[in-house]
Amino acid sequence: MEKKLTELKSKFIKLRCEKCKNEQVIFNKISSIVKCLVCDETLAEPTGGKAKINAQVLEVLE
Ligand SMILES: [Zn+2]
């Protein structure tokens, strides 16, 4: 059941901010930095189409 992020295509990912524990759903293909809506911590950065995740991945939503 466990999937590596590198195998993901276009999906939504539920993340938990490691700083404030806020849960946030993001798209795994982003074109700009995604920040935590609560504490402004960077949660994901775009790297050639795929997001580099800087938070805890809770769930991948198909
Ligand atoms: Zn946060």
Tab-separated table of C-alpha atoms and ligand atoms in Angstrom:
chain	number	residue	atom	x	y	z
A	1	MET	CA	0.000	0.000	0.000
A	2	GLU	CA	2.854	2.366	0.691
A	3	LYS	CA	3.859	4.438	-2.264
A	4	LYS	CA	6.917	6.507	-2.847
A	5	LEU	CA	6.389	10.108	-3.760
A	6	THR	CA	8.445	9.651	-6.896
A	7	GLU	CA	5.848	7.214	-8.205
A	8	LEU	CA	2.996	9.614	-7.795
A	9	LYS	CA	1.315	11.299	-10.705
A	10	SER	CA	-1.211	14.078	-10.333
A	11	LYS	CA	-2.616	13.631	-6.884
A	12	PHE	CA	-3.546	15.487	-3.794
A	13	ILE	CA	-1.505	14.914	-0.674
A	14	LYS	CA	-2.589	15.563	2.868
A	15	LEU	CA	0.288	17.007	4.840
A	16	ARG	CA	0.860	17.870	8.438
A	17	CYS	CA	3.025	20.852	9.158
A	18	GLU	CA	5.891	19.696	11.377
A	19	LYS	CA	5.995	23.031	13.111
A	20	CYS	CA	2.371	23.705	14.114
A	21	LYS	CA	0.684	20.359	13.254
A	22	ASN	CA	-1.790	22.014	10.932
A	23	GLU	CA	-3.156	19.614	8.315
A	24	GLN	CA	-3.315	20.875	4.784
A	25	VAL	CA	-4.106	19.273	1.425
A	26	ILE	CA	-1.915	20.221	-1.504
A	27	PHE	CA	-1.557	19.146	-5.124
A	28	ASN	CA	1.636	17.181	-5.754
A	29	LYS	CA	2.385	19.156	-8.905
A	30	ILE	CA	2.937	22.720	-7.905
A	31	SER	CA	4.472	25.686	-9.657
A	32	SER	CA	5.139	27.814	-6.613
A	33	ILE	CA	6.049	27.288	-2.976
A	34	VAL	CA	3.210	26.090	-0.761
A	35	LYS	CA	3.233	27.488	2.740
A	36	CYS	CA	1.403	26.482	5.873
A	37	LEU	CA	-1.709	28.611	6.198
A	38	VAL	CA	-1.244	28.820	9.951
A	39	CYS	CA	2.455	29.398	10.651
A	40	ASP	CA	3.821	30.256	7.179
A	41	GLU	CA	6.301	27.335	7.217
A	42	THR	CA	7.225	26.112	3.727
A	43	LEU	CA	5.452	22.790	3.176
A	44	ALA	CA	6.364	22.068	-0.420
A	45	GLU	CA	8.604	23.470	-3.107
A	46	PRO	CA	8.355	22.914	-6.855
A	47	THR	CA	11.220	20.862	-8.320
A	48	GLY	CA	10.798	20.326	-12.033
A	49	GLY	CA	7.086	19.641	-11.865
A	50	LYS	CA	6.948	17.544	-8.738
A	51	ALA	CA	6.653	18.882	-5.274
A	52	LYS	CA	9.469	18.479	-2.798
A	53	ILE	CA	7.651	17.850	0.453
A	54	ASN	CA	8.958	19.417	3.644
A	55	ALA	CA	6.197	18.130	5.892
A	56	GLN	CA	4.794	14.866	7.176
A	57	VAL	CA	2.696	13.078	4.526
A	58	LEU	CA	-0.471	11.782	6.170
A	59	GLU	CA	-2.414	10.534	3.214
A	60	VAL	CA	-2.430	10.454	-0.567
A	61	LEU	CA	-5.838	11.218	-2.032
A	62	GLU	CA	-6.506	9.543	-5.374
B	1	ZN	ZN	2.373	25.276	10.293
